[in-house]
Amino acid sequence: MSNAYLTYAGKRLGQAVIVILLAYIFTFVVVSILPGDPITSVLRNPQNGFSEQEIAEIIAAQGLDQPVLVQLWHSLSAFLTGDLGMSMRSNRPVATLIAEVLSSTLILASSGLAVALFLAFTVAYGTQVVPKKYGQGLLRAFPSLFLSTPNFVIGLFLIHLFGFQLRLFRVIEPDGFWATFFAAITIGIPFSAQIAEVLIANLDHEAEQDYAAVARSRGIAPRRLFATHLLKPAALPVVTVIALTVGELLGNSLITETVFGRTGIGSLVQRSVSTQDLPVLQAIVSLGAVIFVLVNLIADLLYPLLDPRVKIVVGRKRRHAAADDAALGLEAGAKP
Amino acid sequence: MASQIALNTAPPRTDFKGPALVQARPLLKVRNLSISYGRQQVVHDVGFDIGHGESLALIGESGSGKSTIAKAVLRLLPNGATASGQVVFDEQDILSLSERRFRPLRGRDIGFVPQDPGNALNPVRTIGSQALEAAALTDERHPAARKALILETFAKVGLDNPQRVYESYPHQLSGGMLQRVLIALAILPRPSLLVADEPTSALDVTIQKRILELLSRLQEELDISLLLITHDLAIAGERAGSLVVLKGGVVQEAGRTSAVFSSPTSPYARKLHADVPALNPDRYAKLRDPGFARLADDRQAKISVEGVTKRFSVDGKVLTAVDDLSFSVAAGTTHALVGESGSGKTTTIRLLLALEEPESGSIRVSHDTVTSPGVSSLRSVWRHLQLVYQNPFTSLDPSWKVEQLIREPLDRFRIGSAAERSAAVQEALANVGLSADLLQRKPSALSGGQRQRVAIARALVLKPDVIVLDEPTSALDVSVQADIVEVLLSLQAKLGLTYVFVSHDLALVRQLAHTVSVMQRGRIVEHGTVHEIFGKPKHDYTLSLLSSIPSVRGEKVSAPAVRRVAQKELAL
Ligand SMILES: Nc1ncnc2c1ncn2[C@@H]1O[C@H](COP(=O)(O)OP(=O)(O)O)[C@@H](O)[C@H]1O
Ligand SMILES: [Mg+2]
């Protein structure tokens, strides 16, 4: 591992930490200026039946009587030490509440990703090796077809067909294998369309490059051309696509959980929103930010290792002749 | 019979024997080949033969269908292209063969060397892994033996450190090295036919020469037949036994190289011959020669550069781009800066235009000091000194009309009234020989030659004394290049312009320059009048540059200097 790479990795890591902190602060500010005062609407809600003394205790424990900046400071420093605070409603640690449901959501999201990758690569492979007369066009239509279908529609359709009609899984048992499988497909299909779209465009681009023609002139068969030549350069940008859409993946997982009636982060969010349980919401949003930033960090750190063309340049200013010609007005009518 | 096959254009030459083109049992026999992309037919009824161990060059300007024919022979035509006729390789018709039957011929019997080596290897795989694909086509079974064969072939094509090349990725090698790799991969399975599509046009001149020599040598050594595609008649003349001249997908002329060169019969071949700088060193003598008289007059120095040094620091290392550079250019003459890429030509231009500041030395243009002036005097420098860029396809803003493009410098310097500006635009346009009805067009509706004329008109409109020409014709076909050179030299004669002409095309420099500076690694290694440099070169580097000018097989070498160089090289 070169020095330049370590410098680069250090820089990216630092940036990631800063982004997470800013995201935390931003969420905190947004949550605290949200309309509605949690003290009146949650604690004094007669349904919850807290006594005045209990309310006072909760207020003191949460520090809700402190100025906002002090609250932020406490909350942020606790967050940095891994302490997510206490839920306002159930008086249990937020970390425990999240831990109970996180694995279910992560399993769903990662199965969704696996389904998406499998579908995308299969379809993309098909577009390169299936001849025009045997339905290549159909494969090519796949991404645009599914890109525009909302995933809950797919979910409801799958539940209806496989749950109610074919009775492949029991709708009242949403964590079973088949239920999870179809939930993963629900997430995977629209996501795979996004990946496949990029992948197919890249493969077509690579297939047009001179090197592909030269490789074919060496007698490489189409399938080997795909596997040994086109796949890697075409798939590399997909790493970035996945990293950038991980937020969407998580969001879709929450929606799909709800559609399939699974317990997970989705149901926790639902409950916390309806009861204005701010510490839980703050923790979940921050967690989302952490996951997003981490995934992108990993993608950025991985990319230079995967792509031999990427050379990390540290602190060198590139000279662009045309750019400073333009700056001097020398060739204003000329395009750089 | 023979004439019908070899020459598809009117008038048919009944006297044509064409031993090279129609043979009893040629290795490759092309007959009535027509190719269309969709509805547009781009190759019309082409025919030729290549015998065992022979070489044939397919030449023509860009778009004449050369690559399309090559792709038909290699069966690499894109979807949507249709070919009719016959391409018979070793008694089998390639066009009608199924892909399954043709695949065994790929690489093993027909090798391919592509045009742009920078793009012809997979960028994310090592050279070695791609070389193994070629080695898999040989009889060698063992991986270790295959690798040994690859390394041996790398050494054969002149790669110094085969093991390092084997482990490298394409972007870690220079264009010349990559082209050697590609040639190595193509010859490794010992094909009987090699198709080389402009194998050197993306390379530096001195490297071009070496790559072409390598190809010729291997072709003889391994007894390979060569289909060489080129736009350069001079290269074809030097390298091929026979020629097929194409225009618009139609064969204009075909025959033994010596015959085509000594007595071209078709008007197009004659024009092509006349337009190639290497074959016509004195073509512009009438226009240029008056300039030599001005060289004697010392007081007339339009540009003088004295002891200029420019350094860049790259990755902590200091790189001397231009080192103690001195030259002067007499008014109304052309000074050529020649050298390989990286020799400092571009930096020199940028210094002249005050886009870079030198560490030391001084530059004067028309007695104004260019070095470290204030902004206002910079403007006056640019009024006297204009630049014409290399590539007319990218240097003009595509959204502007010709009229705006040419007028823009006047607007920027606020020169003249609206009527005067429009008159100046008309005049500049007339000077470069364009008609006024082009004024409302956009660059996309112009040909490459027309665009470069617009770029020259743009430079002329400020009535500068000096025009810096940065490889102004290198993106153009020879015939278009000849037109542009004609325009430039007539302008010089008419307006007394001084040119600084940057080029790596030595043959072109020989045609139009008065004085020459040869640059290598930021220094001027030799300078003098064009006659001195080309007639009595002293420096070895100049010699190697000059030897890159092709001479012609089977014809008396036209420029005596080149022959002397060749002899001297042998003696070295
Ligand atoms: N893939 C393609 N699709 C459509 N037209 C093409 C294609 N490739 C080349 N052409 C056209 O065919 C003609 C011949 O091109 P080409 O064979 O590349 O010429 P050359 O190699 O001599 O420059 C040109 O008019 C070009 O625009
Ligand atoms: Mg071509």
Tab-separated table of C-alpha atoms in Angstrom, chain A residues 132 206 209-222 224 228-230 232-233 236 306-311 313-314 316 319-322 324-325 328-336, chain B residues 74-76 79 103 106-107 110 112 114 116 119-125 130 133-134 137 169 171 182 185 312 314-315 350 353-356 382 387 389 394-398 400 405 408 412 458:
chain	number	residue	atom	x	y	z
A	132	LYS	CA	-31.133	-9.952	-31.376
A	206	GLU	CA	-16.874	-1.232	-23.534
A	209	GLN	CA	-13.964	-0.015	-27.671
A	210	ASP	CA	-11.086	-0.968	-29.915
A	211	TYR	CA	-9.767	-3.438	-27.401
A	212	ALA	CA	-12.953	-5.509	-27.651
A	213	ALA	CA	-12.577	-5.683	-31.440
A	214	VAL	CA	-8.918	-6.606	-31.056
A	215	ALA	CA	-9.817	-9.309	-28.548
A	216	ARG	CA	-12.452	-10.648	-30.936
A	217	SER	CA	-9.862	-10.659	-33.696
A	218	ARG	CA	-7.971	-13.071	-31.435
A	219	GLY	CA	-10.916	-15.463	-31.597
A	220	ILE	CA	-12.420	-14.830	-28.171
A	221	ALA	CA	-16.010	-16.101	-28.018
A	222	PRO	CA	-18.726	-13.649	-26.911
A	224	ARG	CA	-15.503	-15.182	-22.700
A	228	THR	CA	-12.783	-11.715	-19.116
A	229	HIS	CA	-12.825	-8.339	-20.847
A	230	LEU	CA	-16.029	-6.355	-20.596
A	232	LYS	CA	-14.665	-5.676	-14.961
A	233	PRO	CA	-14.393	-2.235	-16.561
A	236	LEU	CA	-16.400	-0.906	-11.618
A	306	LEU	CA	-9.910	-2.285	-7.929
A	307	ASP	CA	-9.152	-0.035	-10.873
A	308	PRO	CA	-5.495	-0.018	-11.885
A	309	ARG	CA	-6.000	3.129	-13.967
A	310	VAL	CA	-6.845	5.264	-10.967
A	311	LYS	CA	-3.724	6.943	-9.793
A	313	VAL	CA	-2.436	12.288	-7.041
A	314	VAL	CA	-1.618	14.150	-3.898
A	316	ARG	CA	-0.501	18.410	-7.509
A	319	ARG	CA	-2.143	22.674	-15.599
A	320	HIS	CA	-4.801	23.257	-18.123
A	321	ALA	CA	-3.465	25.200	-21.026
A	322	ALA	CA	-6.822	25.841	-22.593
A	324	ASP	CA	-5.823	29.730	-18.739
A	325	ASP	CA	-6.002	30.774	-22.360
A	328	LEU	CA	-6.787	35.558	-20.403
A	329	GLY	CA	-9.480	36.069	-22.997
A	330	LEU	CA	-7.087	34.932	-25.667
A	331	GLU	CA	-9.450	32.502	-27.311
A	332	ALA	CA	-12.829	33.574	-26.060
A	333	GLY	CA	-14.588	32.206	-29.098
A	334	ALA	CA	-12.649	29.019	-28.868
A	335	LYS	CA	-13.740	26.059	-26.874
A	336	PRO	CA	-11.177	24.664	-24.494
B	74	LEU	CA	-11.495	-9.390	-40.175
B	75	ARG	CA	-15.247	-9.905	-39.881
B	76	LEU	CA	-15.481	-7.161	-37.324
B	79	ASN	CA	-24.271	-4.886	-36.584
B	103	ARG	CA	-13.450	-18.239	-35.320
B	106	ARG	CA	-9.129	-15.457	-36.034
B	107	GLY	CA	-5.719	-14.672	-34.653
B	110	ILE	CA	-5.492	-13.539	-39.664
B	112	PHE	CA	-4.914	-7.543	-36.574
B	114	PRO	CA	-5.228	-1.623	-34.783
B	116	ASP	CA	-4.761	3.549	-31.783
B	119	ASN	CA	-7.218	1.980	-26.790
B	120	ALA	CA	-6.494	-1.458	-28.147
B	121	LEU	CA	-5.723	-3.255	-24.906
B	122	ASN	CA	-8.097	-3.772	-22.031
B	123	PRO	CA	-7.214	-0.975	-19.594
B	124	VAL	CA	-8.007	-2.930	-16.428
B	125	ARG	CA	-6.089	-6.104	-17.246
B	130	GLN	CA	-4.076	-10.452	-22.576
B	133	GLU	CA	-5.070	-15.120	-24.933
B	134	ALA	CA	-2.872	-14.848	-27.988
B	137	LEU	CA	-3.860	-19.843	-30.029
B	169	TYR	CA	-1.091	-2.371	-17.234
B	171	HIS	CA	-1.581	2.882	-19.136
B	182	LEU	CA	0.075	-5.301	-30.127
B	185	LEU	CA	0.375	-10.329	-29.857
B	312	PHE	CA	7.935	23.242	-13.922
B	314	VAL	CA	6.056	18.091	-10.974
B	315	ASP	CA	5.693	15.779	-7.979
B	350	ARG	CA	3.128	29.529	-24.531
B	353	LEU	CA	2.203	34.263	-26.091
B	354	ALA	CA	3.062	35.301	-22.515
B	355	LEU	CA	0.917	32.500	-21.128
B	356	GLU	CA	3.930	31.379	-19.135
B	382	TRP	CA	-1.812	39.672	-28.587
B	387	LEU	CA	-2.347	31.667	-32.562
B	389	TYR	CA	-4.592	25.808	-32.960
B	394	THR	CA	-12.341	21.286	-31.181
B	395	SER	CA	-10.923	24.798	-31.293
B	396	LEU	CA	-14.042	26.571	-32.550
B	397	ASP	CA	-17.075	27.050	-30.325
B	398	PRO	CA	-19.771	24.966	-32.031
B	400	TRP	CA	-21.154	30.380	-32.744
B	405	LEU	CA	-16.184	33.656	-34.602
B	408	GLU	CA	-15.003	38.261	-31.936
B	412	ARG	CA	-12.910	42.094	-27.649
B	458	ARG	CA	-9.961	34.684	-36.975
